[in-house]
Tab-separated table of C-alpha atoms in Angstrom:
chain	number	residue	atom	x	y	z
A	1	GLN	CA	103.209	146.057	128.465
A	2	GLN	CA	104.325	146.963	132.081
A	3	ARG	CA	105.588	145.379	134.290
A	4	PRO	CA	104.715	146.481	138.410
A	5	LYS	CA	108.080	148.885	139.096
A	6	THR	CA	108.124	150.326	135.939
A	7	SER	CA	104.037	150.322	136.111
A	8	PHE	CA	104.453	152.343	139.468
A	9	CYS	CA	106.899	154.720	137.933
A	10	LEU	CA	104.541	155.654	135.385
A	11	GLY	CA	102.396	156.418	137.313
A	12	ARG	CA	103.729	158.561	139.929
A	13	CYS	CA	104.817	160.497	137.060
A	14	CYS	CA	102.181	161.355	135.521
A	15	VAL	CA	103.531	159.460	131.644
A	16	GLY	CA	101.151	157.271	129.688
A	17	ARG	CA	97.194	155.736	130.610
A	18	PHE	CA	96.986	152.546	132.337
A	19	MET	CA	94.470	150.200	130.333
A	20	PRO	CA	92.764	147.807	131.671
A	21	SER	CA	93.107	143.926	130.477
A	22	TRP	CA	89.456	144.701	128.754
A	23	ASP	CA	90.211	147.090	126.599
A	24	SER	CA	89.343	146.735	123.090
A	25	ALA	CA	92.312	148.866	121.479
A	26	LEU	CA	94.679	146.823	123.675
A	27	GLN	CA	93.435	143.689	122.302
A	28	GLU	CA	92.914	145.034	118.955
A	29	ALA	CA	96.962	146.335	119.441
A	30	VAL	CA	97.734	143.138	121.005
A	31	ASP	CA	95.945	141.090	117.478
A	32	ARG	CA	98.285	143.348	115.128
A	33	ILE	CA	101.613	142.021	116.473
A	34	ASP	CA	100.278	139.039	116.906
A	35	PRO	CA	102.893	135.771	116.532
A	36	TRP	CA	106.387	138.393	117.303
A	37	VAL	CA	109.000	136.881	116.742
A	38	PRO	CA	112.029	138.409	119.660
A	39	THR	CA	115.323	139.737	119.127
A	40	THR	CA	116.567	137.400	121.107
A	41	SER	CA	115.926	133.575	120.316
A	42	THR	CA	115.693	132.217	117.328
A	43	THR	CA	111.978	130.357	118.239
A	44	GLU	CA	108.266	131.545	117.464
A	45	ALA	CA	106.587	132.851	120.290
A	46	SER	CA	103.384	134.834	120.494
A	47	ALA	CA	102.632	138.403	121.915
A	48	PRO	CA	101.158	138.046	125.780
A	49	THR	CA	96.934	137.837	126.188
A	50	PRO	CA	95.485	140.409	128.388
A	51	ASN	CA	94.418	138.761	131.250
A	52	GLU	CA	92.851	139.909	133.854
A	53	ASP	CA	94.144	137.037	136.319
A	54	ASP	CA	97.508	138.362	135.173
A	55	GLU	CA	99.214	140.904	137.486
A	56	ASP	CA	102.476	141.430	136.907
A	57	VAL	CA	101.224	142.504	133.876
A	58	HIS	CA	99.901	145.910	133.423
A	59	TRP	CA	99.266	147.529	130.357
A	60	TYR	CA	100.255	151.403	129.435
A	61	ARG	CA	98.830	153.430	126.463
A	62	LEU	CA	102.015	156.533	125.710
A	63	SER	CA	100.666	159.278	123.093
A	64	LEU	CA	103.272	160.300	120.434
A	65	GLU	CA	104.404	163.054	122.667
A	66	GLU	CA	104.829	161.104	125.294
A	67	ALA	CA	106.884	157.390	123.585
A	68	PHE	CA	109.479	160.617	122.106
A	69	PHE	CA	109.902	162.433	125.472
A	70	LEU	CA	110.610	159.432	126.982
A	71	LEU	CA	113.413	157.896	124.316
A	72	HIS	CA	114.617	160.960	123.295
A	73	CYS	CA	115.576	162.829	126.371
A	74	LEU	CA	114.531	159.891	129.231
A	75	ARG	CA	117.218	157.446	127.733
A	76	CYS	CA	114.749	154.651	128.508
A	77	LEU	CA	112.314	153.838	126.383
A	78	GLU	CA	112.693	151.571	123.848
A	79	LEU	CA	111.095	151.444	120.058
A	80	ARG	CA	110.244	148.307	117.247
A	81	ASP	CA	108.460	148.739	114.646
A	82	LEU	CA	107.268	144.480	114.898
A	83	GLY	CA	105.347	144.695	111.886
A	84	SER	CA	108.551	145.715	109.567
A	85	THR	CA	111.237	142.342	109.955
A	86	GLN	CA	111.620	139.247	111.659
A	87	GLU	CA	114.412	141.183	113.781
A	88	CYS	CA	111.901	144.181	115.455
A	89	PRO	CA	115.861	146.581	115.523
A	90	ALA	CA	115.723	150.194	117.830
A	91	LEU	CA	114.333	152.469	115.978
A	92	SER	CA	116.676	155.256	116.658
A	93	SER	CA	114.662	159.398	117.323
A	94	ARG	CA	115.907	160.523	113.913
A	95	ASP	CA	113.342	157.700	113.124
A	96	CYS	CA	110.576	158.330	115.330
A	97	TRP	CA	110.715	161.605	114.573
A	98	SER	CA	109.948	161.229	110.721
A	99	ARG	CA	106.954	157.900	111.426
A	100	PHE	CA	105.350	160.804	114.215
A	101	LEU	CA	105.138	163.179	111.401
A	102	ARG	CA	103.471	161.526	108.553
A	103	LEU	CA	101.936	160.047	111.242
A	104	GLN	CA	100.983	162.936	113.493
A	105	PRO	CA	101.078	166.791	111.390
A	106	THR	CA	100.986	168.209	113.793
A	107	PHE	CA	103.601	166.922	116.194
A	108	LEU	CA	106.324	169.475	115.585
A	109	LYS	CA	104.030	172.058	118.066
A	110	THR	CA	103.183	169.500	119.785
A	111	TYR	CA	106.046	167.997	120.980
A	112	VAL	CA	108.035	171.060	121.793
A	113	CYS	CA	105.150	172.047	123.199
A	114	TYR	CA	105.556	168.575	126.233
A	115	GLN	CA	109.089	168.547	126.131
A	116	HIS	CA	109.170	172.869	127.021
A	117	PHE	CA	106.597	172.563	130.026
A	118	ARG	CA	108.001	168.742	131.478
A	119	ALA	CA	110.858	170.735	132.290
A	120	GLU	CA	109.615	173.068	132.861
A	121	GLY	CA	108.073	170.701	136.138
A	122	TYR	CA	105.061	170.445	134.907
A	123	ILE	CA	102.065	167.022	134.158
A	124	VAL	CA	101.709	167.906	130.500
A	125	LYS	CA	98.486	166.131	129.074
A	126	SER	CA	96.254	166.407	126.447
A	127	GLY	CA	93.867	169.173	125.751
A	128	ILE	CA	91.279	167.972	123.537
A	129	TYR	CA	88.795	168.214	126.027
A	130	TYR	CA	89.134	171.768	125.980
A	131	GLY	CA	89.846	172.480	122.610
A	132	CYS	CA	93.634	173.134	123.848
A	133	THR	CA	96.803	171.865	122.934
A	134	HIS	CA	96.906	170.686	126.362
A	135	VAL	CA	96.813	170.645	130.048
A	136	LEU	CA	98.878	171.561	132.285
A	137	TYR	CA	98.804	170.205	136.411
A	138	LYS	CA	101.514	171.368	139.095
A	139	SER	CA	100.658	168.057	141.440
A	140	HIS	CA	99.729	164.601	140.572
A	141	PRO	CA	96.418	164.931	138.441
A	142	THR	CA	94.815	162.650	141.670
A	143	VAL	CA	95.649	165.897	144.227
A	144	ASN	CA	94.861	169.275	141.808
A	145	HIS	CA	93.102	170.050	138.737
A	146	SER	CA	94.864	171.702	135.588
A	147	GLU	CA	95.207	174.359	136.014
A	148	TYR	CA	96.476	176.075	132.700
A	149	CYS	CA	95.340	175.328	129.535
A	150	VAL	CA	97.572	175.944	126.499
A	151	LEU	CA	97.193	176.644	122.804
A	152	ALA	CA	100.670	175.586	121.059
A	153	ILE	CA	100.707	177.671	116.977
A	154	LEU	CA	102.987	177.351	114.993
A	155	GLN	CA	105.221	180.209	112.945
A	156	ASP	CA	107.317	180.738	109.659
A	157	ARG	CA	105.603	176.943	108.483
A	158	ASP	CA	108.676	178.091	105.535
A	159	LYS	CA	111.586	177.662	107.783
A	160	VAL	CA	109.318	174.110	109.435
A	161	ALA	CA	110.141	173.151	105.736
A	162	ASP	CA	113.972	173.992	105.883
A	163	LYS	CA	114.279	171.225	107.870
A	164	VAL	CA	111.491	169.147	107.727
A	165	ASP	CA	109.159	167.392	104.695
A	166	ALA	CA	106.480	170.091	104.311
A	167	ASP	CA	104.349	167.820	103.221
A	168	ASP	CA	104.747	166.430	107.462
A	169	VAL	CA	103.928	168.985	108.119
A	170	ALA	CA	100.252	170.515	109.175
A	171	LYS	CA	99.239	173.011	107.701
A	172	GLU	CA	97.424	175.772	109.027
A	173	GLU	CA	98.170	179.279	109.818
A	174	ASP	CA	100.262	180.812	112.329
A	175	PHE	CA	97.483	182.753	113.596
A	176	VAL	CA	94.859	182.633	116.185
A	177	PRO	CA	91.028	184.111	114.677
A	178	TYR	CA	90.200	185.824	116.541
A	179	GLU	CA	86.733	184.076	117.147
A	180	ASP	CA	88.645	181.373	118.248
A	181	LEU	CA	90.477	182.897	120.762
A	182	GLN	CA	87.892	183.971	122.100
A	183	SER	CA	86.051	180.398	121.973
A	184	LEU	CA	88.343	179.063	123.800
A	185	VAL	CA	89.029	181.671	125.954
A	186	ARG	CA	85.573	181.476	126.981
A	187	VAL	CA	85.926	177.659	127.739
A	188	SER	CA	88.298	178.633	129.889
A	189	VAL	CA	87.180	180.503	132.907
A	190	ASN	CA	83.940	178.139	132.339
A	191	VAL	CA	86.430	175.714	133.518
A	192	LYS	CA	88.274	177.403	136.416
A	193	LYS	CA	91.829	177.786	133.976
A	194	LYS	CA	94.105	180.486	132.535
A	195	LEU	CA	94.232	180.213	129.322
A	196	VAL	CA	98.520	180.616	127.593
A	197	LEU	CA	99.481	181.535	123.793
A	198	LEU	CA	103.235	179.171	123.658
A	199	TYR	CA	103.980	180.215	120.262
A	200	VAL	CA	107.144	178.031	118.667
A	201	PHE	CA	109.425	179.538	116.311
A	202	CYS	CA	111.831	177.077	114.188
A	203	PRO	CA	114.870	178.916	113.501
A	204	PRO	CA	116.427	179.246	110.185
A	205	ALA	CA	118.589	177.157	108.549
A	206	GLY	CA	122.329	176.289	109.831
A	207	GLU	CA	120.603	177.410	113.514
A	208	GLY	CA	120.058	175.178	115.879
A	209	PRO	CA	120.055	171.243	115.646
A	210	ASP	CA	118.652	169.316	112.519
């Protein structure tokens, strides 16, 4: 849930996806957190209800990569588990990292891919429509089409297991079969995009951050 100024910033930075008030997924999400008890008050309150006439409330859906980027890198987002306790404390980056890995076993490589290209100045969006990890825009998607399809490939999965629970990391090969690569190349050419392969390496235990 975002106020107009925040909504404007998310739109300009191309983070998240705007959700109209009639979206069934939005209504389902709101129903799951109702009733909601805020931390700053001892009185019970209901979760805000999507309303087409309310121009002061905008709803956005963030991907796990976008949410973690705003939380960990930009430090402009708080995440709370409204289904755990009535206090609903803000989750730390470490808590969110562990939860996101359980929710999405490919999160390690997809987030590394997202943060890397965000730092390079690209607007990064899901590449699910093209069979890749992400697509990259040099400017806002309303101005130009994406120019690159990115396929992230996680390397040295055994080293990754030293840093996180191996069961939380997707079991996948550290290479792309030739047939799959050829198919992705053909798709990229047909949609007038260039294919980028991003190899994600995890440093050995004892090197780099935890």
